[in-house]
């Protein structure tokens, strides 16, 4: 304790240049501080939430502009008014506003919550340690702390969104009952935005509503409009999210609000947001928090994580849960946190943001700066403002909080909130699988038609390839000497047209990421995603196959018969469909543009080498090249079927008296079957391969996509710790 006291005294002296003893007492000049006499008032629990007294009230605010805000709040009681007395008051309602109210929030309580993830921490598997807290309707509860402090893990634990590798101990209560949040009763917004850039804001939210909500289409338009108004996106509703050609997309702040609006279409009673201010500037961050404050005033329970915020943003919080290395250093009102730091010997300087001060005191990364600054001096002497030992500060704050009135008040409030069960949150129902397949199909068609890099670029490239190959191999004739050259033309066309499909990897990766986001929120599923993707891709793949096939077919001068020409088109279509499945498999596994493209190029080269053109298939080395590569390569069956289609039933004169069949002419150039039905067998094999790749994609989506994000975060964490 002597070490702690000495460090505390040292910090007091270092802060004296920025704040005098009198300035440690909060001044009323700062809007986020209470009056001096009310700073340490105990919290009263006389009127803790009584579930039977909740009556449905509806709030509708209408002004001259025509905007409407549907709000839902809990009944105002003396206890709740005291609990929220430290936060910035909401803006006054316009004159003449029609007010009606409706209960919408959920009370969430966590008691002795501990989360362990094996290998997550180098020194301990306990990411969150015995955390206690609560979140009330109509308030914003923020989980704050430095990097790797357990903020996101605690947020996911409360929402029931932890990975299978995590183990949770302790209790989580929803409206006083030990239960998990049901589908539709809560929303969860990830840290990174996963949006569809080729859709407008209104289209994106409308399709999200169709995927999430049951009922008729026309009933969901009002829900979408409410979400747009709730997140102040009215000016951007008809703008493309990602831009188009020379048009810029939405700024990062508006993109973040679109991600939140997607969850609001369910009208959730609780909303969890991981880093709502992620990659936002100060103006966008303040606008975001004001919007969330307005959303909280509707009665929705908001819980989110924050790394750092400005003074203005800090004043909008209702309660703060301060974490460091998984330990709870404080839980309570934001103003009480300032007094807590002052009581522990770390008062906030008057010219410093409270969140900056908190993180400065508990972020162990500052120890490296202290070590580096010991040998340095600035113009005013040594670096006295960074000489605090964060390990000592963390221990001081933790011990002070355990014995404080704030911790006792939290325990008392948790007991009062969990002694009686309130109304349970029920699932709001889901859209049917058939509806979801139809919505995803139509949405994918719209995306593919607008995203020129998806299929339109492939169409242009395939047409140019067919034109180049067709003109290079034109005028071959139908003599015996042209057989080898015709085989080369078909091989080049099929192989390089398949290789050009790699340009669709970025679009496929976007599809997989959107699926992963929607599936984590139970908006989609593996079969639904695959069916929608396949049905939407059919028209574009058929357009590519028939246009490029016809150009190549007539330029090279293949058999002048409609049935043979249609088989060529159908065979090439199935080849593209198989290749599309292969691209989706690789993109699902790797989920990285560079590695996906590199891997696909390597796979196509290997398949081309074993397809039987460079060396007849029967002459390939048995291990690896013959078995299994030549049997896995779809080039083999596509080219073989096209050659059998071209030379089936044909004959060539050798001299004046001898003729040979087309099979005999091909035998020394390419390995084909003498069976008349062999070309249809090859087409069937291509169909089965296309189906097999889709089944493999379904398994990968089910088992790998959900775990891939956690695996990526775990590897990055281990790499940072080893540096």
XYZ file of C-alpha atoms in Angstrom:
723
model
C 0.000 0.000 0.000
C 2.938 2.355 0.574
C 3.903 1.925 -3.091
C 0.347 2.709 -4.153
C 0.169 5.805 -1.978
C 3.522 7.067 -3.245
C 2.449 6.588 -6.856
C -0.833 8.345 -6.158
C 0.935 11.297 -4.536
C 3.352 11.403 -7.469
C 0.464 11.603 -9.911
C -1.251 14.310 -7.864
C 1.858 16.437 -8.082
C 2.215 15.768 -11.812
C -1.372 16.869 -12.398
C -1.082 20.026 -10.363
C 0.235 21.977 -13.323
C -2.956 21.264 -15.219
C -5.434 21.405 -12.354
C -5.359 23.023 -8.983
C -6.901 21.324 -5.928
C -9.943 23.476 -6.338
C -10.328 22.465 -9.943
C -10.563 18.791 -9.030
C -14.064 19.493 -7.837
C -16.183 19.469 -10.987
C -17.342 22.848 -12.169
C -20.785 23.572 -13.496
C -19.163 25.201 -16.536
C -18.770 21.730 -18.051
C -22.065 20.400 -19.299
C -21.240 16.798 -18.497
C -20.757 17.449 -14.766
C -23.358 17.642 -12.038
C -23.691 20.297 -9.448
C -21.163 20.016 -6.656
C -23.671 19.024 -4.033
C -25.100 16.191 -6.125
C -21.836 14.544 -7.164
C -21.689 11.901 -4.434
C -25.367 11.501 -3.653
C -26.259 7.842 -3.034
C -28.554 6.152 -5.509
C -32.060 5.486 -4.278
C -33.778 2.184 -5.011
C -37.187 2.996 -3.556
C -38.911 2.785 -6.903
C -36.902 0.114 -8.694
C -38.587 -1.159 -11.872
C -41.889 -2.833 -11.022
C -42.869 -5.104 -13.909
C -46.609 -5.083 -13.139
C -46.804 -1.297 -13.324
C -45.532 -1.119 -16.897
C -48.200 0.246 -19.148
C -47.935 0.583 -22.863
C -47.521 4.182 -23.967
C -46.726 5.413 -27.434
C -44.574 8.399 -28.380
C -44.913 10.007 -31.782
C -43.118 13.255 -32.451
C -44.331 15.173 -35.469
C -43.137 18.530 -36.618
C -43.632 20.728 -39.613
C -41.037 18.855 -41.621
C -43.172 15.767 -41.730
C -40.618 13.490 -40.064
C -41.977 11.087 -37.466
C -40.109 9.261 -34.752
C -41.676 6.237 -33.111
C -40.462 6.112 -29.533
C -40.892 3.767 -26.638
C -39.845 4.542 -23.117
C -40.247 3.125 -19.656
C -42.410 4.903 -17.151
C -40.539 7.770 -15.567
C -39.925 7.021 -11.886
C -37.918 8.870 -9.253
C -35.310 6.163 -9.219
C -34.712 6.218 -12.954
C -34.576 9.990 -13.011
C -31.887 9.871 -10.372
C -30.012 7.188 -12.223
C -29.935 9.292 -15.362
C -29.339 12.611 -13.656
C -25.711 12.714 -14.701
C -26.255 12.410 -18.419
C -26.880 15.154 -20.904
C -30.633 15.854 -21.149
C -32.354 15.065 -24.407
C -33.397 18.008 -26.613
C -36.849 19.422 -25.806
C -39.786 18.302 -27.902
C -41.115 20.698 -30.547
C -44.099 22.773 -29.669
C -47.359 21.102 -30.501
C -45.808 17.647 -30.632
C -48.183 14.748 -30.164
C -46.769 12.448 -27.496
C -47.691 8.819 -27.064
C -45.563 6.166 -25.422
C -44.849 2.499 -25.647
C -42.674 0.154 -23.600
C -39.851 -1.251 -25.708
C -36.679 -1.647 -23.667
C -35.210 -4.646 -21.877
C -33.371 -4.732 -18.564
C -30.122 -6.690 -18.857
C -28.131 -7.675 -15.769
C -24.879 -9.618 -15.539
C -23.592 -11.016 -12.257
C -20.124 -12.494 -11.610
C -19.701 -12.948 -15.366
C -16.427 -14.624 -16.320
C -15.410 -15.590 -19.865
C -12.471 -17.854 -20.666
C -11.045 -18.449 -24.133
C -8.172 -20.886 -24.428
C -5.102 -19.224 -25.909
C -6.724 -15.786 -26.120
C -4.318 -14.273 -23.568
C -0.644 -15.100 -23.265
C -0.763 -14.870 -19.482
C -4.343 -15.962 -18.739
C -7.309 -17.566 -20.464
C -9.740 -15.422 -18.445
C -10.698 -12.611 -20.792
C -13.457 -11.218 -18.544
C -13.192 -11.685 -14.771
C -16.191 -11.544 -12.404
C -17.883 -8.568 -14.016
C -21.073 -7.103 -12.562
C -23.361 -4.543 -14.114
C -26.728 -3.747 -15.620
C -28.335 -1.833 -18.464
C -31.748 -0.210 -18.200
C -34.264 0.730 -20.897
C -33.822 4.175 -22.371
C -30.152 4.449 -21.394
C -26.749 4.070 -23.026
C -24.288 1.808 -21.234
C -20.748 1.952 -22.578
C -18.012 -0.630 -22.037
C -14.712 1.230 -22.157
C -11.112 0.123 -21.922
C -7.823 -0.125 -23.787
C -7.107 -2.697 -26.475
C -7.330 -6.371 -25.430
C -9.156 -5.469 -22.222
C -12.154 -7.739 -22.903
C -14.658 -5.141 -24.129
C -15.891 -7.009 -27.207
C -15.853 -10.336 -25.353
C -18.086 -8.956 -22.599
C -20.426 -7.445 -25.194
C -20.686 -10.747 -27.054
C -21.221 -12.641 -23.813
C -24.197 -10.431 -22.934
C -25.674 -10.879 -26.407
C -25.003 -14.635 -26.471
C -22.701 -14.290 -29.478
C -19.504 -15.927 -28.186
C -17.616 -18.524 -30.200
C -17.794 -22.201 -29.329
C -14.247 -22.024 -27.923
C -15.366 -19.603 -25.198
C -16.756 -20.728 -21.849
C -18.994 -18.490 -19.781
C -19.415 -18.572 -16.013
C -21.826 -16.452 -14.032
C -25.348 -15.297 -14.743
C -27.044 -13.047 -17.298
C -30.609 -11.886 -16.591
C -33.075 -10.446 -19.097
C -35.977 -8.654 -17.416
C -35.124 -10.398 -14.163
C -35.089 -13.937 -15.591
C -32.172 -16.171 -16.504
C -32.787 -16.423 -20.215
C -31.116 -15.694 -23.495
C -32.243 -13.016 -25.899
C -34.638 -14.318 -28.538
C -34.471 -13.676 -32.261
C -35.824 -10.249 -33.089
C -35.667 -8.977 -29.505
C -32.117 -7.701 -29.899
C -29.737 -6.484 -32.564
C -25.972 -6.859 -32.785
C -23.770 -4.598 -34.919
C -20.248 -5.798 -35.704
C -17.221 -3.539 -35.594
C -16.629 -3.569 -39.337
C -19.301 -2.528 -41.805
C -20.472 -5.310 -44.116
C -22.646 -3.524 -46.633
C -23.573 -3.930 -50.299
C -22.166 -0.975 -52.187
C -24.254 -1.395 -55.331
C -27.546 -0.857 -53.469
C -29.030 2.368 -52.206
C -29.624 2.825 -48.488
C -33.360 2.322 -48.852
C -32.923 -0.780 -51.040
C -30.396 -2.284 -48.657
C -32.665 -1.814 -45.642
C -35.722 -3.019 -47.539
C -34.060 -6.273 -48.559
C -32.820 -6.689 -44.983
C -36.383 -6.266 -43.735
C -37.634 -8.844 -46.237
C -35.029 -11.326 -45.003
C -35.722 -10.730 -41.325
C -39.430 -10.097 -40.890
C -42.412 -12.322 -41.634
C -45.512 -10.928 -43.268
C -46.315 -9.163 -46.505
C -44.002 -6.929 -48.491
C -46.022 -3.733 -48.171
C -46.011 -3.989 -44.355
C -42.239 -3.644 -44.228
C -41.925 -0.307 -45.987
C -42.976 1.611 -42.892
C -40.422 -0.303 -40.815
C -37.674 0.689 -43.238
C -38.723 4.334 -43.231
C -38.757 4.356 -39.427
C -35.216 2.953 -39.361
C -34.060 5.588 -41.869
C -35.517 8.413 -39.779
C -34.243 6.929 -36.506
C -30.660 7.001 -37.795
C -31.052 10.382 -39.568
C -30.411 8.904 -43.023
C -33.197 10.695 -44.870
C -30.791 12.733 -47.024
C -28.919 9.580 -48.074
C -31.834 7.172 -48.536
C -31.634 7.111 -52.351
C -27.844 7.221 -52.661
C -25.715 4.194 -53.482
C -23.797 2.978 -50.467
C -20.605 2.304 -52.370
C -20.948 4.834 -55.164
C -20.878 4.191 -58.883
C -18.450 5.296 -61.610
C -17.637 8.921 -60.765
C -20.179 9.128 -57.924
C -18.804 8.905 -54.410
C -20.294 6.503 -51.923
C -21.465 7.277 -48.415
C -18.983 8.665 -45.885
C -17.812 6.348 -43.119
C -20.155 7.875 -40.544
C -23.226 7.304 -42.702
C -22.083 3.765 -43.529
C -21.866 3.037 -39.823
C -25.383 4.349 -39.299
C -26.654 2.162 -42.142
C -25.200 -0.878 -40.349
C -27.106 0.086 -37.217
C -30.292 0.823 -39.177
C -30.188 -2.715 -40.601
C -30.706 -4.052 -37.068
C -33.400 -1.492 -36.291
C -35.801 -2.907 -38.876
C -36.564 -5.640 -36.327
C -37.426 -2.937 -33.770
C -35.236 -4.613 -31.143
C -35.647 -4.023 -27.432
C -31.876 -4.178 -26.878
C -29.115 -3.137 -29.247
C -25.471 -4.191 -28.917
C -22.887 -2.255 -30.938
C -19.204 -3.113 -31.126
C -17.257 0.144 -31.507
C -19.899 2.471 -33.019
C -17.190 5.139 -33.456
C -14.788 2.818 -35.289
C -12.773 4.838 -37.862
C -14.933 7.955 -37.440
C -13.676 11.527 -37.156
C -14.722 13.773 -34.280
C -17.688 15.342 -36.102
C -19.026 12.000 -37.351
C -18.497 10.499 -33.890
C -20.513 13.248 -32.198
C -23.298 12.962 -34.778
C -23.355 9.201 -34.271
C -23.650 9.470 -30.494
C -26.347 12.146 -30.681
C -28.281 9.832 -33.003
C -27.834 6.924 -30.601
C -28.901 9.149 -27.713
C -32.087 9.934 -29.607
C -32.554 6.212 -30.235
C -32.083 5.454 -26.533
C -34.749 8.009 -25.693
C -37.245 5.768 -27.477
C -36.782 3.201 -24.730
C -34.326 0.878 -26.466
C -31.545 -0.506 -24.259
C -28.183 0.384 -25.784
C -24.931 -1.349 -24.834
C -21.792 -0.691 -26.832
C -18.022 -0.671 -26.586
C -15.834 2.400 -26.890
C -12.078 2.714 -27.016
C -11.830 6.483 -26.774
C -14.121 9.482 -27.140
C -14.121 13.243 -26.976
C -15.430 15.285 -24.041
C -18.692 16.055 -25.868
C -19.302 12.388 -26.638
C -18.402 11.366 -23.091
C -21.133 13.631 -21.749
C -23.807 11.641 -23.587
C -23.139 8.331 -21.802
C -25.424 7.222 -18.987
C -23.259 4.509 -17.445
C -19.757 3.276 -17.961
C -18.151 -0.112 -17.403
C -14.389 0.380 -17.263
C -12.255 -2.680 -18.028
C -8.540 -3.383 -17.993
C -7.113 -6.855 -18.641
C -10.594 -8.270 -18.020
C -10.937 -6.674 -14.566
C -13.773 -4.282 -13.821
C -12.272 -1.077 -12.465
C -15.577 0.760 -12.258
C -19.251 0.447 -13.094
C -21.703 3.249 -12.585
C -22.672 6.676 -13.815
C -20.144 8.495 -15.938
C -19.861 11.383 -13.459
C -19.309 9.021 -10.566
C -16.393 7.531 -12.524
C -14.669 10.911 -12.449
C -15.086 11.065 -8.697
C -13.872 7.464 -8.402
C -10.595 8.340 -10.108
C -10.267 11.402 -7.896
C -10.823 9.326 -4.747
C -8.200 6.831 -5.903
C -5.660 9.629 -6.292
C -5.922 10.194 -10.032
C -8.034 13.336 -10.583
C -8.817 14.310 -14.144
C -6.996 17.480 -15.264
C -9.402 20.249 -16.190
C -8.151 20.503 -19.786
C -8.152 16.767 -20.515
C -10.911 14.578 -21.874
C -12.200 12.138 -19.231
C -11.902 9.138 -21.555
C -8.318 10.091 -22.424
C -7.549 10.365 -18.730
C -9.111 6.990 -17.950
C -7.223 5.191 -20.706
C -3.989 6.959 -19.807
C -4.245 5.585 -16.276
C -5.114 1.964 -17.147
C -3.416 1.316 -20.506
C -0.256 -0.719 -19.860
C 1.140 0.282 -23.255
C 2.085 3.622 -21.703
C 4.760 1.859 -19.649
C 6.870 1.593 -22.789
C 6.566 5.349 -23.267
C 7.650 5.899 -19.651
C 10.718 3.727 -20.175
C 11.571 5.556 -23.365
C 11.079 8.996 -21.817
C 13.270 8.386 -18.778
C 16.339 9.459 -20.738
C 14.627 12.329 -22.504
C 13.758 15.850 -21.506
C 11.482 18.401 -23.054
C 11.704 22.167 -22.898
C 10.131 22.251 -19.424
C 12.207 19.463 -17.898
C 11.396 15.785 -17.636
C 8.191 14.216 -18.886
C 6.363 14.451 -15.576
C 2.964 13.985 -17.149
C 3.716 10.417 -18.259
C 5.564 9.084 -15.226
C 2.691 7.121 -13.680
C 3.057 3.348 -13.344
C -0.110 1.919 -14.948
C 0.131 -1.393 -13.082
C -0.016 0.463 -9.771
C -2.858 2.642 -11.045
C -4.876 -0.421 -12.088
C -4.424 -2.088 -8.693
C -5.324 1.144 -6.895
C -8.479 1.691 -8.939
C -9.580 -1.929 -8.578
C -9.106 -1.988 -4.807
C -10.769 1.397 -4.406
C -13.787 0.291 -6.420
C -14.253 -2.963 -4.503
C -14.563 -1.086 -1.220
C -16.531 1.862 -2.601
C -20.167 2.784 -2.268
C -20.493 2.505 -6.055
C -19.809 -1.245 -5.994
C -22.269 -1.717 -3.131
C -24.881 0.292 -5.019
C -24.403 -1.892 -8.104
C -24.880 -5.066 -6.057
C -28.010 -3.658 -4.470
C -29.411 -2.641 -7.857
C -28.641 -6.069 -9.323
C -30.483 -7.704 -6.423
C -33.521 -5.491 -6.909
C -33.578 -6.057 -10.677
C -33.329 -9.857 -10.383
C -35.567 -10.573 -7.371
C -38.698 -10.580 -9.554
C -39.155 -11.741 -13.127
C -40.565 -9.344 -15.655
C -42.189 -9.959 -19.047
C -40.168 -12.389 -21.155
C -38.911 -11.354 -24.556
C -40.506 -13.414 -27.282
C -39.252 -14.190 -30.749
C -40.860 -12.063 -33.455
C -40.809 -14.809 -36.065
C -38.758 -15.205 -39.217
C -39.400 -15.009 -42.916
C -39.930 -18.384 -44.577
C -37.111 -20.111 -46.440
C -38.931 -19.737 -49.748
C -39.292 -15.999 -49.168
C -35.632 -15.672 -48.279
C -34.545 -17.579 -51.384
C -36.721 -15.345 -53.574
C -35.399 -12.176 -51.875
C -31.752 -13.241 -52.128
C -32.210 -14.245 -55.761
C -33.713 -10.912 -56.708
C -31.166 -8.994 -54.653
C -28.274 -10.913 -56.233
C -29.688 -10.282 -59.698
C -29.820 -6.568 -58.939
C -26.268 -6.579 -57.561
C -24.883 -8.552 -60.523
C -26.583 -6.268 -63.008
C -25.129 -3.145 -61.359
C -21.691 -4.454 -60.422
C -19.823 -4.372 -63.733
C -16.866 -6.296 -62.306
C -19.104 -9.236 -61.449
C -20.294 -10.604 -64.816
C -20.255 -7.763 -67.350
C -16.455 -7.607 -67.338
C -16.301 -11.378 -67.749
C -18.734 -11.164 -70.652
C -16.548 -8.592 -72.405
C -13.362 -10.571 -71.767
C -14.914 -13.845 -72.941
C -16.202 -12.188 -76.092
C -12.747 -10.766 -76.809
C -11.178 -14.164 -76.114
C -13.628 -15.918 -78.449
C -12.923 -13.306 -81.108
C -9.141 -13.663 -80.745
C -9.114 -17.477 -80.680
C -11.716 -17.693 -83.457
C -9.808 -15.427 -85.829
C -6.481 -17.115 -84.992
C -7.907 -20.571 -85.826
C -10.276 -19.576 -88.640
C -10.307 -21.306 -91.997
C -9.194 -24.726 -90.721
C -11.438 -26.767 -92.983
C -12.483 -30.354 -92.246
C -9.521 -32.339 -93.496
C -7.600 -34.919 -91.502
C -4.681 -32.519 -91.111
C -6.842 -29.993 -89.268
C -7.765 -32.364 -86.418
C -4.804 -31.458 -84.199
C -5.271 -27.727 -84.768
C -9.003 -27.964 -84.017
C -8.240 -29.774 -80.752
C -5.836 -26.952 -79.858
C -8.483 -24.310 -80.588
C -11.080 -25.974 -78.345
C -8.533 -26.520 -75.566
C -7.390 -22.880 -75.632
C -10.954 -21.544 -75.652
C -12.222 -23.693 -72.763
C -9.088 -23.336 -70.609
C -8.624 -19.594 -70.921
C -12.327 -18.789 -70.686
C -12.383 -20.699 -67.398
C -9.288 -18.860 -66.243
C -10.960 -15.501 -66.918
C -13.572 -16.285 -64.271
C -10.979 -15.316 -61.658
C -11.944 -11.671 -62.233
C -15.122 -12.439 -60.263
C -13.212 -13.328 -57.064
C -13.661 -9.890 -55.397
C -17.417 -10.009 -55.975
C -17.607 -13.579 -54.661
C -15.688 -12.571 -51.545
C -18.163 -9.767 -50.915
C -21.012 -12.258 -51.208
C -19.372 -14.565 -48.656
C -18.744 -11.710 -46.203
C -22.324 -10.470 -46.510
C -23.540 -14.017 -45.921
C -21.333 -14.380 -42.818
C -22.756 -11.149 -41.378
C -26.373 -12.052 -42.156
C -25.979 -15.621 -40.935
C -24.497 -14.478 -37.615
C -27.679 -12.448 -37.079
C -29.850 -15.362 -38.283
C -31.015 -13.424 -41.330
C -29.846 -16.065 -43.781
C -28.634 -19.652 -44.034
C -26.300 -21.820 -46.075
C -28.934 -23.398 -48.322
C -30.789 -20.106 -48.745
C -27.580 -18.307 -49.728
C -26.515 -21.006 -52.197
C -29.931 -21.280 -53.846
C -30.190 -17.523 -54.255
C -26.643 -17.283 -55.619
C -27.120 -20.136 -58.111
C -30.495 -18.944 -59.396
C -29.202 -15.385 -59.796
C -26.037 -16.475 -61.638
C -27.838 -18.704 -64.169
C -28.935 -15.909 -66.561
C -25.504 -14.250 -66.599
C -23.560 -17.490 -67.045
C -25.879 -18.563 -69.850
C -25.480 -15.160 -71.514
C -21.690 -15.488 -71.338
C -21.740 -19.061 -72.620
C -24.096 -18.546 -75.565
C -22.565 -15.264 -76.770
C -18.911 -16.338 -76.629
C -19.666 -19.891 -77.825
C -21.467 -18.705 -80.935
C -18.650 -16.303 -81.844
C -16.043 -19.037 -81.443
C -18.205 -21.711 -83.101
C -18.775 -19.858 -86.363
C -15.317 -18.286 -86.640
C -13.541 -21.625 -86.264
C -16.079 -23.323 -88.501
C -17.288 -26.243 -86.386
C -20.049 -28.633 -87.518
C -22.894 -26.817 -89.211
C -25.757 -28.431 -87.326
C -28.081 -26.857 -84.723
C -28.088 -29.843 -82.332
C -24.276 -29.998 -82.254
C -24.084 -26.235 -81.746
C -26.527 -26.340 -78.808
C -24.533 -29.141 -77.188
C -21.427 -26.939 -77.472
C -23.270 -24.085 -75.722
C -24.663 -26.385 -73.019
C -21.288 -28.017 -72.403
C -19.555 -24.654 -72.069
C -22.343 -23.419 -69.749
C -21.830 -26.402 -67.443
C -18.088 -25.793 -67.566
C -18.611 -22.218 -66.360
C -21.032 -23.411 -63.686
C -18.466 -25.891 -62.346
C -15.771 -23.252 -62.418
C -18.063 -20.850 -60.556
C -18.396 -23.437 -57.802
C -14.622 -23.888 -57.662
C -14.111 -20.129 -57.295
C -16.704 -20.010 -54.513
C -15.001 -22.892 -52.670
C -11.579 -21.222 -52.742
C -13.010 -17.813 -51.811
C -14.925 -19.340 -48.881
C -11.841 -21.101 -47.536
C -9.280 -18.309 -47.897
C -11.462 -15.144 -47.743
C -8.593 -13.049 -49.093
C -8.373 -11.590 -52.605
C -4.641 -12.075 -53.135
C -4.456 -15.660 -51.877
C -7.709 -16.651 -53.585
C -6.543 -15.408 -56.997
C -3.091 -16.968 -56.569
C -4.555 -20.315 -55.532
C -7.072 -20.363 -58.388
C -4.386 -19.612 -60.985
C -2.291 -22.483 -59.645
C -5.285 -24.863 -59.651
C -6.196 -23.953 -63.241
C -2.614 -24.449 -64.437
C -2.464 -27.893 -62.824
C -5.827 -28.833 -64.330
C -4.731 -27.671 -67.794
C -1.558 -29.764 -67.578
C -3.574 -32.879 -66.741
C -6.444 -32.242 -69.193
C -4.863 -34.430 -71.883
C -3.744 -31.889 -74.460
C -0.072 -31.464 -73.648
C 0.207 -35.197 -73.089
C -2.446 -37.814 -73.810
C -4.285 -38.702 -70.653
C -3.508 -42.411 -70.820
C 0.205 -41.604 -71.009
C 0.279 -39.396 -67.895
C 2.215 -40.677 -64.849
C -0.115 -42.787 -62.701
C 0.402 -41.210 -59.278
C -0.839 -37.646 -58.852
C -1.260 -36.632 -62.528
C -3.417 -39.527 -63.712
C -4.982 -40.264 -60.347
C -6.536 -38.057 -59.055
C -5.712 -34.769 -60.845
C -6.909 -35.716 -64.349
C -10.177 -37.049 -62.893
C -10.748 -33.930 -60.770
C -10.011 -31.467 -63.585
C -13.263 -30.337 -65.182
C -11.308 -29.343 -68.308
C -10.917 -33.046 -69.110
C -14.643 -33.772 -69.350
C -15.557 -30.501 -71.052
C -12.915 -30.771 -73.815
C -13.516 -34.484 -74.285
C -17.256 -33.931 -74.658
C -16.762 -31.093 -77.154
C -14.369 -33.157 -79.278
C -16.708 -36.147 -79.257
C -19.530 -33.810 -80.260
C -17.422 -32.476 -83.151
C -16.128 -35.790 -84.539
C -18.897 -38.239 -83.661
C -20.132 -39.941 -86.856
C -17.506 -38.339 -89.081
C -14.958 -40.056 -91.310
C -11.812 -39.018 -93.181
C -10.381 -40.423 -96.421
C -6.853 -41.773 -96.272
C -5.669 -42.179 -99.803
C -8.192 -43.281 -102.391
C -9.503 -46.524 -100.902
C -9.235 -46.240 -97.076
C -11.231 -44.156 -94.624
C -10.949 -43.741 -90.871
C -13.560 -42.623 -88.342
C -13.393 -39.444 -86.329
C -12.560 -41.472 -83.216
C -9.563 -43.026 -84.974
C -8.427 -39.596 -86.139
C -8.579 -38.250 -82.587
C -7.059 -41.301 -80.932
C -3.467 -40.200 -81.403
C -4.212 -36.540 -80.547
C -6.642 -36.698 -77.618
C -7.985 -39.511 -75.462
C -11.714 -39.884 -76.261
C -14.205 -42.711 -75.894
C -15.652 -44.646 -78.885
C -19.037 -44.845 -77.146
C -21.774 -42.868 -78.898
C -23.231 -41.675 -75.578
C -19.876 -40.663 -74.131
C -20.452 -36.937 -74.694
C -23.650 -37.064 -72.659
C -21.829 -38.951 -69.930
C -19.249 -36.157 -69.798
C -22.040 -33.596 -69.558
C -23.559 -35.558 -66.668
C -20.175 -35.635 -64.902
C -19.913 -31.860 -65.257
C -23.397 -31.490 -63.765
C -22.455 -33.700 -60.813
C -19.242 -31.730 -60.293
C -21.214 -28.462 -60.236
C -23.537 -29.976 -57.634
C -20.613 -31.391 -55.651
C -18.861 -28.039 -55.440
C -22.077 -26.449 -54.126
C -22.403 -29.135 -51.458
C -18.786 -28.484 -50.479
C -19.494 -24.747 -50.288
C -22.478 -25.446 -48.029
C -20.306 -27.484 -45.664
C -17.634 -24.794 -45.662
C -20.192 -22.092 -44.940
C -21.629 -24.139 -42.103
C -18.375 -25.171 -40.428
C -15.674 -22.705 -41.500
C -17.115 -19.246 -42.129
C -18.375 -18.757 -38.569
C -15.050 -19.824 -37.082
C -12.836 -18.066 -39.610
C -13.278 -14.588 -38.118
C -12.348 -15.840 -34.631
C -9.358 -17.740 -36.029
C -8.176 -14.622 -37.863
C -8.484 -12.492 -34.694
C -6.672 -15.147 -32.656
C -3.724 -15.366 -35.095
C -3.391 -11.574 -35.219
C -3.466 -11.407 -31.416
C -0.726 -14.033 -31.107
C 1.406 -12.232 -33.672
C 1.088 -8.955 -31.795
C 2.045 -10.602 -28.516
C 5.133 -12.192 -30.084
C 6.398 -8.873 -31.433
